[in-house]
mmCIF file of C-alpha atoms and ligand atoms in Angstrom:
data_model
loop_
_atom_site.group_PDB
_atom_site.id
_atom_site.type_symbol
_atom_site.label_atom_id
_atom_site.label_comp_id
_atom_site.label_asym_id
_atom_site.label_seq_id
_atom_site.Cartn_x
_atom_site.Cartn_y
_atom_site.Cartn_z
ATOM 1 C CA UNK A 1 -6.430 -19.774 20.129
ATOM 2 C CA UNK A 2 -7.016 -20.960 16.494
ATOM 3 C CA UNK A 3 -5.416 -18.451 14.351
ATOM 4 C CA UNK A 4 -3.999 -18.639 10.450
ATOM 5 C CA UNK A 5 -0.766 -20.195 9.883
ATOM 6 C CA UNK A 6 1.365 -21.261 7.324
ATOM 7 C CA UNK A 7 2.121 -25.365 7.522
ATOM 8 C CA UNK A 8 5.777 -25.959 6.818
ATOM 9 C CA UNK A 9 8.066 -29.258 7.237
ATOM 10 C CA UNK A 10 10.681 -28.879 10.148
ATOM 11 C CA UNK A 11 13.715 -28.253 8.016
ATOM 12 C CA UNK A 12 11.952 -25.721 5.582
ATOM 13 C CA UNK A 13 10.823 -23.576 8.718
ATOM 14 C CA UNK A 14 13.820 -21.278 9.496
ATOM 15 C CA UNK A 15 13.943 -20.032 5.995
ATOM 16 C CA UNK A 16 10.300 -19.723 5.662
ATOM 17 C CA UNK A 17 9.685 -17.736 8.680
ATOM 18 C CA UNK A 18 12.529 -15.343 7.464
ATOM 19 C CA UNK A 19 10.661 -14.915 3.985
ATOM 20 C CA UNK A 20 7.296 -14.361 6.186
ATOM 21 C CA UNK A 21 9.347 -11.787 8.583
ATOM 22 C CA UNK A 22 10.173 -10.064 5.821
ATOM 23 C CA UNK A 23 7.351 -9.213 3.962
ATOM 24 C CA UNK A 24 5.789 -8.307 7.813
ATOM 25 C CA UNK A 25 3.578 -11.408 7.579
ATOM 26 C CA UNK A 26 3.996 -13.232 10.955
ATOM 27 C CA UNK A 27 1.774 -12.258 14.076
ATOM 28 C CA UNK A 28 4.041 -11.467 16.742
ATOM 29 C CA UNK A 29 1.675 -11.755 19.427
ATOM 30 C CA UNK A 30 1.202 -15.560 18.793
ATOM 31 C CA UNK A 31 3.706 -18.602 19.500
ATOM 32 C CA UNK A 32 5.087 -20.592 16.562
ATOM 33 C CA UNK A 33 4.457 -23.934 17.199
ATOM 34 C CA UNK A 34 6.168 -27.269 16.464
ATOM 35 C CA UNK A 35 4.014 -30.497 16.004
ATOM 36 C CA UNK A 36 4.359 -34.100 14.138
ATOM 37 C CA UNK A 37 7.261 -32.477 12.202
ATOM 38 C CA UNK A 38 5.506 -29.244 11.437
ATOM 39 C CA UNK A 39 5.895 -26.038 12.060
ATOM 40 C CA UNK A 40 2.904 -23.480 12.400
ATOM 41 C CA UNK A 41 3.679 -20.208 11.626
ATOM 42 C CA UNK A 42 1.143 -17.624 12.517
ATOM 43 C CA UNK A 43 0.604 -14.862 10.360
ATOM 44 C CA UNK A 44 -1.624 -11.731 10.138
ATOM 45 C CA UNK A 45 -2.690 -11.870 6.258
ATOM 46 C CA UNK A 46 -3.637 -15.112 4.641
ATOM 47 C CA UNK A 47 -3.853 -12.963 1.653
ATOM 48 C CA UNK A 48 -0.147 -11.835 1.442
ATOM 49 C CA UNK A 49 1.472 -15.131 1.622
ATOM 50 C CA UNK A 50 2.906 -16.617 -1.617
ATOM 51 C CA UNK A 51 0.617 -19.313 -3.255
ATOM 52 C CA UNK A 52 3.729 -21.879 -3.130
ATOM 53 C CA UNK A 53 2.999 -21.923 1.203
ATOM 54 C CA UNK A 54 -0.032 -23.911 2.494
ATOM 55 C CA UNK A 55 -2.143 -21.598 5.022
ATOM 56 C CA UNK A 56 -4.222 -23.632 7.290
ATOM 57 C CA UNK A 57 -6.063 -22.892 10.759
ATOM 58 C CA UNK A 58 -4.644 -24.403 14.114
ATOM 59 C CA UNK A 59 -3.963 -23.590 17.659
ATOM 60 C CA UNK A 60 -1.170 -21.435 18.660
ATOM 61 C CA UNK A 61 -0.476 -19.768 22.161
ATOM 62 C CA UNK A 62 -0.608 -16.019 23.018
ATOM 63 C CA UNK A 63 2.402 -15.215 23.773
ATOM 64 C CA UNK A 64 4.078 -15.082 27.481
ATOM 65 C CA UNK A 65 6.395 -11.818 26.793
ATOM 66 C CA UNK A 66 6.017 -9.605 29.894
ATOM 67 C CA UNK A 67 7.330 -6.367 27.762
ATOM 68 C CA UNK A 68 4.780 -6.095 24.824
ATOM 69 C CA UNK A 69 3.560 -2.087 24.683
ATOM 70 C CA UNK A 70 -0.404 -4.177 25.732
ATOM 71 C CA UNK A 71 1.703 -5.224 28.900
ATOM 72 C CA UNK A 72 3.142 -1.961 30.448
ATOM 73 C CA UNK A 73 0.011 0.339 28.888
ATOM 74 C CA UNK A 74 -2.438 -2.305 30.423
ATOM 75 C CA UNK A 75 -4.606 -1.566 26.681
ATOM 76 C CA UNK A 76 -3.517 -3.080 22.861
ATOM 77 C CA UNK A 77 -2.837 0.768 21.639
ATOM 78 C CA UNK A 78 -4.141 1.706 17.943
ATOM 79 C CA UNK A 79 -1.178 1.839 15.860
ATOM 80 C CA UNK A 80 0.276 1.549 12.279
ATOM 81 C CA UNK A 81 3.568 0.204 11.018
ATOM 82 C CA UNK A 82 5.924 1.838 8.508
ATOM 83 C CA UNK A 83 9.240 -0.336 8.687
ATOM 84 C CA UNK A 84 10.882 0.664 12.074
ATOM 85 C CA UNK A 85 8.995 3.304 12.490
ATOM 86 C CA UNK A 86 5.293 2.916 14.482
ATOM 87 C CA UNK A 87 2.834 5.600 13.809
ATOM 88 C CA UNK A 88 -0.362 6.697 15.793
ATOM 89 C CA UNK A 89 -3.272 8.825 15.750
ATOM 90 C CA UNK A 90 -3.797 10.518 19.469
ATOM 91 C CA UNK A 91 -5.279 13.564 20.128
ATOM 92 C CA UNK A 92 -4.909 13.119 24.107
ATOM 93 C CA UNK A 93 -0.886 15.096 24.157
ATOM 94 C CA UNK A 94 -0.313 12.806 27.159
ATOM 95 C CA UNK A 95 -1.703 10.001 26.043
ATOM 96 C CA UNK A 96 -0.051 9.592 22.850
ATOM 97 C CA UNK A 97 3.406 10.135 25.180
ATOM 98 C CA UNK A 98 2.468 7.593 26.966
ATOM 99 C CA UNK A 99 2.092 4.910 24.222
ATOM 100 C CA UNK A 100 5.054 6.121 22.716
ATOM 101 C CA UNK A 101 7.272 5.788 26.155
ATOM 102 C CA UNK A 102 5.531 2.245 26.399
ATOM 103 C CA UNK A 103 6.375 1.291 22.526
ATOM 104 C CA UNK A 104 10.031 2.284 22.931
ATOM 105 C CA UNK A 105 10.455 0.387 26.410
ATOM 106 C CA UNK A 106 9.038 -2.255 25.234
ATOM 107 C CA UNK A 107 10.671 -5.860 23.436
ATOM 108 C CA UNK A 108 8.820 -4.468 20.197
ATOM 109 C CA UNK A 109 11.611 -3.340 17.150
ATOM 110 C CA UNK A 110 10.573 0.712 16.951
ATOM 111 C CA UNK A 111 13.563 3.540 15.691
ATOM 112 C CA UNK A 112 10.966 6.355 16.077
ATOM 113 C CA UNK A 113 6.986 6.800 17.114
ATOM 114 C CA UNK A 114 5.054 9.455 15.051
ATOM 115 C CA UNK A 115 1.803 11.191 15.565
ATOM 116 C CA UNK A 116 -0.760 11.959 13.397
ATOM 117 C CA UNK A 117 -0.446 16.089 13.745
ATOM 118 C CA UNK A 118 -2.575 17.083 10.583
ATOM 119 C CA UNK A 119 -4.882 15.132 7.717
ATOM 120 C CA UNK A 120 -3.238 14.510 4.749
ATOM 121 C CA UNK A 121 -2.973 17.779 2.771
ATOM 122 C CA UNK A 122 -1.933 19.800 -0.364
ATOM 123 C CA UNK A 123 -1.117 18.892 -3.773
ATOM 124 C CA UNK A 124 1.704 16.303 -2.771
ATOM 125 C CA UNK A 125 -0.541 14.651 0.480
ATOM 126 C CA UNK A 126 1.608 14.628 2.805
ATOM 127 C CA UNK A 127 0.862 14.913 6.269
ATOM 128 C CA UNK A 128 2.587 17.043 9.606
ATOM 129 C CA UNK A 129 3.473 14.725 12.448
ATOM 130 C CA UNK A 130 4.366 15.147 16.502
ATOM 131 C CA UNK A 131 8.323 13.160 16.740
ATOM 132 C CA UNK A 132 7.335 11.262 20.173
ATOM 133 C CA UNK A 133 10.359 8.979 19.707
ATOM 134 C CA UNK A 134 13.605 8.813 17.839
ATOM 135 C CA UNK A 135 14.414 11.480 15.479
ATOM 136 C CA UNK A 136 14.516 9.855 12.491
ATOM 137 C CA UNK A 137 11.463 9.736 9.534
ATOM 138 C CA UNK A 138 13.134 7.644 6.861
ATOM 139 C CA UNK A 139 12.865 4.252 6.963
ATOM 140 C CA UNK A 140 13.092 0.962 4.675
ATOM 141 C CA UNK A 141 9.118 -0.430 4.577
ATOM 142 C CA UNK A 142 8.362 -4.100 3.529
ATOM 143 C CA UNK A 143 5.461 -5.228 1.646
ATOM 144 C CA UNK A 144 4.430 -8.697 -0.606
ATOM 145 C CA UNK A 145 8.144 -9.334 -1.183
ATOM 146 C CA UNK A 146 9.076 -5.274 -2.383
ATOM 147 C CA UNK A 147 10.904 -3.049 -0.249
ATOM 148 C CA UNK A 148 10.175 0.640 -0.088
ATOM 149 C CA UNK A 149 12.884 3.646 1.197
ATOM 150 C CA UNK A 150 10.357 6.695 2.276
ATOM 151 C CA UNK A 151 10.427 9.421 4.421
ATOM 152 C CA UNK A 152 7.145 9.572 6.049
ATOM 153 C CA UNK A 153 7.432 13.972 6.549
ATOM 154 C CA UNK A 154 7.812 14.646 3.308
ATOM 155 C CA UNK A 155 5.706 11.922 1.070
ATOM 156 C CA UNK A 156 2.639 10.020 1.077
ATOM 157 C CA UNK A 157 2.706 6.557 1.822
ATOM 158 C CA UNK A 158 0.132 4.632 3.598
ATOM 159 C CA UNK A 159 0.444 0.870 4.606
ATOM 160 C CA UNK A 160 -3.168 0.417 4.719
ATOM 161 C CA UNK A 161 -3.510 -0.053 1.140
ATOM 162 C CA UNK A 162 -0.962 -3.136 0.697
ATOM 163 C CA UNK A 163 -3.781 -5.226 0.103
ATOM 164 C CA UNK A 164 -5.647 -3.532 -2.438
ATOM 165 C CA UNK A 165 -2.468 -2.649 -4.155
ATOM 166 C CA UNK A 166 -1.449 -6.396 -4.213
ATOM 167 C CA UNK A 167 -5.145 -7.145 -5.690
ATOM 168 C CA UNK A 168 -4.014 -4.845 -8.701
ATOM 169 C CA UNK A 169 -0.639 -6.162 -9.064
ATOM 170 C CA UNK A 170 -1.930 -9.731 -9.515
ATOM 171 C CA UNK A 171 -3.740 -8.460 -12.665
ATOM 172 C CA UNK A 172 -0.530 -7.145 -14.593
ATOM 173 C CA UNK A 173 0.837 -9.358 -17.358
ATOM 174 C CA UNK A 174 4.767 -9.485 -18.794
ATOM 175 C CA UNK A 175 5.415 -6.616 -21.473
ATOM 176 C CA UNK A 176 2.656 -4.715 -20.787
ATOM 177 C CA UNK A 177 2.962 -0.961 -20.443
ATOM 178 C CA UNK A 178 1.835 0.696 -17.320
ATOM 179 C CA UNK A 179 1.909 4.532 -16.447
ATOM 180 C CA UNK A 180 1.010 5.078 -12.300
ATOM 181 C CA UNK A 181 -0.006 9.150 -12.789
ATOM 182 C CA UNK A 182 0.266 9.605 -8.977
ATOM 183 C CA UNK A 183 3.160 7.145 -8.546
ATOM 184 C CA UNK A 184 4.418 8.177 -5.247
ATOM 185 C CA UNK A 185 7.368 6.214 -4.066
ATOM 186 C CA UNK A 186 6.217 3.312 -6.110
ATOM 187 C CA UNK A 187 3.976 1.479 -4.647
ATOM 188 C CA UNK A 188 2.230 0.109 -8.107
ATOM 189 C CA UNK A 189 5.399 0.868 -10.151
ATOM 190 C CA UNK A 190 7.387 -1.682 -7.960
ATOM 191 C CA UNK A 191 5.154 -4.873 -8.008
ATOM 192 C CA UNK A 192 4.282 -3.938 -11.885
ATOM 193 C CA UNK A 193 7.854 -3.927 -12.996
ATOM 194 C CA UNK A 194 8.860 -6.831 -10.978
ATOM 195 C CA UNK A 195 6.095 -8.636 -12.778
ATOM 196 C CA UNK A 196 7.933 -7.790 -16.151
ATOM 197 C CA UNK A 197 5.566 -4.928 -16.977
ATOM 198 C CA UNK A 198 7.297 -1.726 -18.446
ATOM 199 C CA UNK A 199 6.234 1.294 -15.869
ATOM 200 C CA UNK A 200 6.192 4.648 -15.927
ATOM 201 C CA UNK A 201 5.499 6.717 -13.141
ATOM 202 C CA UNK A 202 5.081 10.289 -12.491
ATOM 203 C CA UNK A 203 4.434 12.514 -9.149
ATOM 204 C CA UNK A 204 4.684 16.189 -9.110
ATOM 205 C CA UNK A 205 6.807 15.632 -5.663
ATOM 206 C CA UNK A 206 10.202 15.531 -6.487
ATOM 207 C CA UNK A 207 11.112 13.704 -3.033
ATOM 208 C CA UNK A 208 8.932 11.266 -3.620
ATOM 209 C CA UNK A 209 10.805 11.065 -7.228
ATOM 210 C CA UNK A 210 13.886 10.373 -5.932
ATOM 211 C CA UNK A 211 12.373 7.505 -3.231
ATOM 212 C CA UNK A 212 10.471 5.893 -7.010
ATOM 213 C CA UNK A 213 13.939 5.793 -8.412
ATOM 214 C CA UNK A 214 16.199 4.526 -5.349
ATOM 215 C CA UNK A 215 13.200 1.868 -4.720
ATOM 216 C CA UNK A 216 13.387 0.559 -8.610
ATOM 217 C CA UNK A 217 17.304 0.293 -8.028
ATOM 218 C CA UNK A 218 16.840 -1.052 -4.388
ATOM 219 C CA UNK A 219 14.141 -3.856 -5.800
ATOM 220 C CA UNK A 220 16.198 -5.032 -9.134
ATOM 221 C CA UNK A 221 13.952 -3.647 -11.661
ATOM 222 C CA UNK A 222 15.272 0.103 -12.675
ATOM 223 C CA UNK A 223 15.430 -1.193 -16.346
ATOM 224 C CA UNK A 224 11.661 -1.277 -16.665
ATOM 225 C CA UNK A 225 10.913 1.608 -14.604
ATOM 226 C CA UNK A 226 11.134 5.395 -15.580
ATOM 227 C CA UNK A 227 10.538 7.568 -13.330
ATOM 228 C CA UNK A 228 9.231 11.522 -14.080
ATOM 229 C CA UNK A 229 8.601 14.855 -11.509
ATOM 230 C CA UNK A 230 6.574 16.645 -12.864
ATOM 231 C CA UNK A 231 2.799 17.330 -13.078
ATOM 232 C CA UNK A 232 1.380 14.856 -15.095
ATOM 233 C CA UNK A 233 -0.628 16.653 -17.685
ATOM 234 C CA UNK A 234 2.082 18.286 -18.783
ATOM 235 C CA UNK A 235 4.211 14.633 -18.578
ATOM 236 C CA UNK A 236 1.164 13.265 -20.826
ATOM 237 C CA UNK A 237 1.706 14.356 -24.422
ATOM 238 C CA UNK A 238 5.358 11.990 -24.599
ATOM 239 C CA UNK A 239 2.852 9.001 -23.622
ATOM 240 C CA UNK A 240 -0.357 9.726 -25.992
ATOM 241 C CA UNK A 241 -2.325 6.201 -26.899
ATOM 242 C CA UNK A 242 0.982 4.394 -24.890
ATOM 243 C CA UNK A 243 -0.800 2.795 -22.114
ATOM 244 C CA UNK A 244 -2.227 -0.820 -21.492
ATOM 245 C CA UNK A 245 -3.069 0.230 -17.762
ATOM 246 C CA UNK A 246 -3.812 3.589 -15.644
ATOM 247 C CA UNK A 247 -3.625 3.797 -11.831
ATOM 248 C CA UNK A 248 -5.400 6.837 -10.664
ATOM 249 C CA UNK A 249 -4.596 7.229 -6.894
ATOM 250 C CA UNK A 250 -5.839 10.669 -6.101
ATOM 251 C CA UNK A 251 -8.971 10.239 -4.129
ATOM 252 C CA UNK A 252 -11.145 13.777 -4.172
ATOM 253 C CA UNK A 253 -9.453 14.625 -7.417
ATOM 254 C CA UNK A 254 -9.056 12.201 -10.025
ATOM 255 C CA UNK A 255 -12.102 13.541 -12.051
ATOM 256 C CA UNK A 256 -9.884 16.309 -12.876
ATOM 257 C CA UNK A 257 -7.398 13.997 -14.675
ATOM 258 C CA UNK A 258 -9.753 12.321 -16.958
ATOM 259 C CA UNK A 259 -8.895 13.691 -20.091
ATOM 260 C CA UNK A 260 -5.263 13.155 -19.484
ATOM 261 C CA UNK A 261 -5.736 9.728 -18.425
ATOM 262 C CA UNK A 262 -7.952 8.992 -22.060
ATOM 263 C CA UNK A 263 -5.119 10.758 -23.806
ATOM 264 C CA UNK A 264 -2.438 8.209 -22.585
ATOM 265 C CA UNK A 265 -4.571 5.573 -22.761
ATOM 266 C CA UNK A 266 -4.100 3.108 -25.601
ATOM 267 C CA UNK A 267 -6.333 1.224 -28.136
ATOM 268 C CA UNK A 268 -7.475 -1.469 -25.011
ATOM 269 C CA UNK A 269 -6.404 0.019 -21.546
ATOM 270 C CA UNK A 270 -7.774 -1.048 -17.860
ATOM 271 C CA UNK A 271 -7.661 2.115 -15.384
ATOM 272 C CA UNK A 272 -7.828 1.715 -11.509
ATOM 273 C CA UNK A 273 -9.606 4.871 -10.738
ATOM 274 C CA UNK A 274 -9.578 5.506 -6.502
ATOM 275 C CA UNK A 275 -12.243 7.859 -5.300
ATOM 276 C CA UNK A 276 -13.818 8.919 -2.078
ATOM 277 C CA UNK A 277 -17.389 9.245 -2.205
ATOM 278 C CA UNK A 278 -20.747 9.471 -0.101
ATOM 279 C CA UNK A 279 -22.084 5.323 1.456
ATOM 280 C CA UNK A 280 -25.336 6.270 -0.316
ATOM 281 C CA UNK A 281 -23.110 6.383 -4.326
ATOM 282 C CA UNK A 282 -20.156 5.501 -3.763
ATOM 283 C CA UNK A 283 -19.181 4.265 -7.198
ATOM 284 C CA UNK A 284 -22.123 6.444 -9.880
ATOM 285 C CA UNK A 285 -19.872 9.536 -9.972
ATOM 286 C CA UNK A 286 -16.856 8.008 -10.950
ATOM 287 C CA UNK A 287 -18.149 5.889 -13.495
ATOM 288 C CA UNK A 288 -20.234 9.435 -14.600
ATOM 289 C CA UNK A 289 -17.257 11.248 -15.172
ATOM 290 C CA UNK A 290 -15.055 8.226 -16.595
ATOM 291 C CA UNK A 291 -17.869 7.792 -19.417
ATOM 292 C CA UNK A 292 -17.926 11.668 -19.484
ATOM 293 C CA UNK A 293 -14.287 11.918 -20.667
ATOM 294 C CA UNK A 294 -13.752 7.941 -22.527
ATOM 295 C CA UNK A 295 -17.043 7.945 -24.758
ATOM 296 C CA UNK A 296 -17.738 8.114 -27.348
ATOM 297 C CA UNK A 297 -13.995 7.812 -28.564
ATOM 298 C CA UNK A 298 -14.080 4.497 -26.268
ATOM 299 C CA UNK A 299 -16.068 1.504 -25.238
ATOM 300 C CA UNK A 300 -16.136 1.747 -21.283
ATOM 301 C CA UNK A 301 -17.213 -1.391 -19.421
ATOM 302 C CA UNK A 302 -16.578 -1.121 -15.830
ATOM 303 C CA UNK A 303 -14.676 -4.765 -14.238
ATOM 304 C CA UNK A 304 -14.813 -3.807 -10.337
ATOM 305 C CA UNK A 305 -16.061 -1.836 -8.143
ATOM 306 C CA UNK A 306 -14.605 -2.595 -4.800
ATOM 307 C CA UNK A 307 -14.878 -0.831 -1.642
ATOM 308 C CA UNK A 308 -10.991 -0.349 -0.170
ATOM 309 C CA UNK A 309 -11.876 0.961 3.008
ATOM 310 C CA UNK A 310 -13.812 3.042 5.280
ATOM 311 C CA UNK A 311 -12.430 6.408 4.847
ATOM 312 C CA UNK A 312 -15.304 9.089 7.544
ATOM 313 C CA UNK A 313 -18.350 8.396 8.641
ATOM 314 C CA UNK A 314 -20.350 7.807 5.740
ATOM 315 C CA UNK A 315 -17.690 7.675 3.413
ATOM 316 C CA UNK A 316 -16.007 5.373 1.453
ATOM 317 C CA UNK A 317 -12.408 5.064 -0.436
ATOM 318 C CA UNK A 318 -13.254 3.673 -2.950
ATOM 319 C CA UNK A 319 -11.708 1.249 -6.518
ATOM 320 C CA UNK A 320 -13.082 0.929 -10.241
ATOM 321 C CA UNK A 321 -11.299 -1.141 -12.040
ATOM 322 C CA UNK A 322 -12.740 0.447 -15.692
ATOM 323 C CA UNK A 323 -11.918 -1.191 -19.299
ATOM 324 C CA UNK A 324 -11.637 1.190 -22.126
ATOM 325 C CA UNK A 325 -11.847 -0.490 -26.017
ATOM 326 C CA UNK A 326 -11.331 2.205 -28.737
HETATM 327 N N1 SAM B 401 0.341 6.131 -5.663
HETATM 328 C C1 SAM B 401 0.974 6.451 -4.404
HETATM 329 C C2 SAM B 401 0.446 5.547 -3.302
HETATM 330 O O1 SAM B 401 -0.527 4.834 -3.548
HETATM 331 O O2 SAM B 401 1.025 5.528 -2.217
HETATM 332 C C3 SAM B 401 0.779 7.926 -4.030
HETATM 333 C C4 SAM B 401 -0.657 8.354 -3.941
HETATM 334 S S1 SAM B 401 -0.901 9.938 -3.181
HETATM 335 C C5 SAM B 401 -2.581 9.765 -2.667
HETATM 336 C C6 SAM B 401 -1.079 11.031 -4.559
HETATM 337 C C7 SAM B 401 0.237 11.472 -5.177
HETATM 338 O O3 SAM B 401 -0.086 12.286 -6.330
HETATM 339 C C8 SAM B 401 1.104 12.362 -4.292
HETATM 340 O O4 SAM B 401 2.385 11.780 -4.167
HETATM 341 C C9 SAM B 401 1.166 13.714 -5.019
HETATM 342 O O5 SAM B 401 2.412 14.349 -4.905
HETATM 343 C C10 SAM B 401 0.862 13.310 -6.455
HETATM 344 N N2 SAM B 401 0.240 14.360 -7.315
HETATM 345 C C11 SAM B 401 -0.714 15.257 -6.992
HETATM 346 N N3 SAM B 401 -1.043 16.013 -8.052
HETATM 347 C C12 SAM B 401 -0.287 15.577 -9.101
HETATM 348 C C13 SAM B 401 -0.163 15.956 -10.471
HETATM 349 N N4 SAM B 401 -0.897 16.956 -10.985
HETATM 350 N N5 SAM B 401 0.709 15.277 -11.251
HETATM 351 C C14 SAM B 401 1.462 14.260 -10.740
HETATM 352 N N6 SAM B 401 1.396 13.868 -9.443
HETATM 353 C C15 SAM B 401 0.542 14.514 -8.631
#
């Protein structure tokens, strides 16, 4: 089947399949293939791979291994990965055992299979899950070249959003100072800093804290990264007019951060403002309330508005990227 594939010389393909392994780039269910003193690598995101690799279209083989989880379940089952750790989202009790008994037996590299056991809920989002497998719910998670310790019981984290994340990474600059008010375990703080920004990043979860501050360590950059529990409006006042950039991941609530985000903002300050809203609007009432709280004090001229993902029936997680000029 014709599939995407990064186009590599012979001797350059050992250590450029390890640098696509690693960021989870190659597609596992597809043969590498040698040809003319090529290798084709195929991959699952033409978007993640680093602009120095040539990604072209060719044909690779499915794969002949008789002990994928597709094989024994006789179905491809609906699941997520979070490093070594494979999540899913079964309500069938015996169905959801049976994917898990089929992911462990199976040739595919799983430590522990999760269940989705609640939505994501109060103030720190994190979500109850069923242990199907393993007994473990830390793990190391990979993504565009940053690694990320978590521990998926007691933080929010979702792998879903690696490519809207790298989208706003690509836009940060050297020097420029960035403040994440829902940081999380880094997710923006981590790409910023390692593009030379300085980062600051707060999360009223104190676990999730810890993860930020092992993570900047783990990925090289803890000089340019502070890290601060706490909720952030009380956080704000040491940051007043500091900020050249804003993320605002807190779907359902951001509105309700507004006026701390325009007090940290600087003179000339881009904020990435995440919402969830209704097909029919899904960007008017953030940009509403974002003129509500930045004008007149501010010019606001929205950049993006970009829709991330599906997030219910009718309703949409949504971006706007928003520039304020004082
Ligand atoms: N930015 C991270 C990401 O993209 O994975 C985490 C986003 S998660 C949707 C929202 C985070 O905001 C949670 O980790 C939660 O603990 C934190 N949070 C909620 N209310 C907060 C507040 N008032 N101040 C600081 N952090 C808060």
């Amino acid at each position: 089947m014709k599939a995407p594939c990064v186009r590599v010389e012979r001797e350059r393909g050992e250590t450029t399949r390890r640098q696509l392994a690693e960021s989870d780039l190659i597609a596992e269910d597809l043969e590498i293939v040698v040809e003319g003193g090529w290798l084709f690598v195929p991959i699952v995101d033409p978007d993640g791979v680093p602009d120095a690799l040539e990604v072209v279209e060719h044909d690779v083989p499915t794969r002949e291994t008789p002990d994928m989880p597709v094989d024994i379940l006789g179905f491809e089952p609906t699941y997520e990965r979070l490093g070594d750790i494979v999540l899913i989202d079964e309500d069938d009790d015996d169905r959801a055992r049976e994917i898990a008994d089929a992911l462990v037996s199976s040739a595919f590299p799983v430590k522990t299979v999760l269940n989705r056991a609640s939505k994501i809920k109060g103030e720190t989002r994190v979500r109850d899950w069923d242990l199907l497998a393993g007994d473990e719910t830390e793990t190391v998670h990979r993504e565009y070249g940053c690694e990320f310790a978590l521990d998926v019981a007691r933080v929010y984290f979702s792998p879903r959003l690696a490519t809207e994340r790298h989208r706003v990474a690509e836009q940060v600059v050297p020097d420029e100072r960035a403040f994440d008010m829902f940081a999380g375990v880094g997710p923006f703080v981590i790409p910023f800093a390692k593009r030379d920004a300085q980062v600051v990043g707060t999360d009223l979860n104190d676990v999730a804290i810890g993860y930020l501050r092992e993570n900047a360590r783990r990925n090289g950059i803890e000089d340019r990264v502070t890290a601060i529990a706490g909720d952030v409006r009380e956080v704000a006042s040491e940051y007043e007019d500091w900020a050249d950039r804003l993320v605002m991941n807190l779907p359902h609530s951001a509105n309700e951060f507004l006026d701390t985000a325009v007090s940290l903002a600087g003179d000339e300050c881009v904020i990435h403002y995440y919402d969830i809203q209704h097909e029919d609007d899904p960007f008017g009432p953030g940009e509403a309330a974002i003129r509500g709280a930045a004008e007149p004090e501010y010019d606001v001229s929205v950049e993006t508005r970009r829709e991330v993902r599906s997030y219910a029936p009718h309703e949409l997680n949504v971006c706007l990227d928003v520039r304020l000029t004082r």
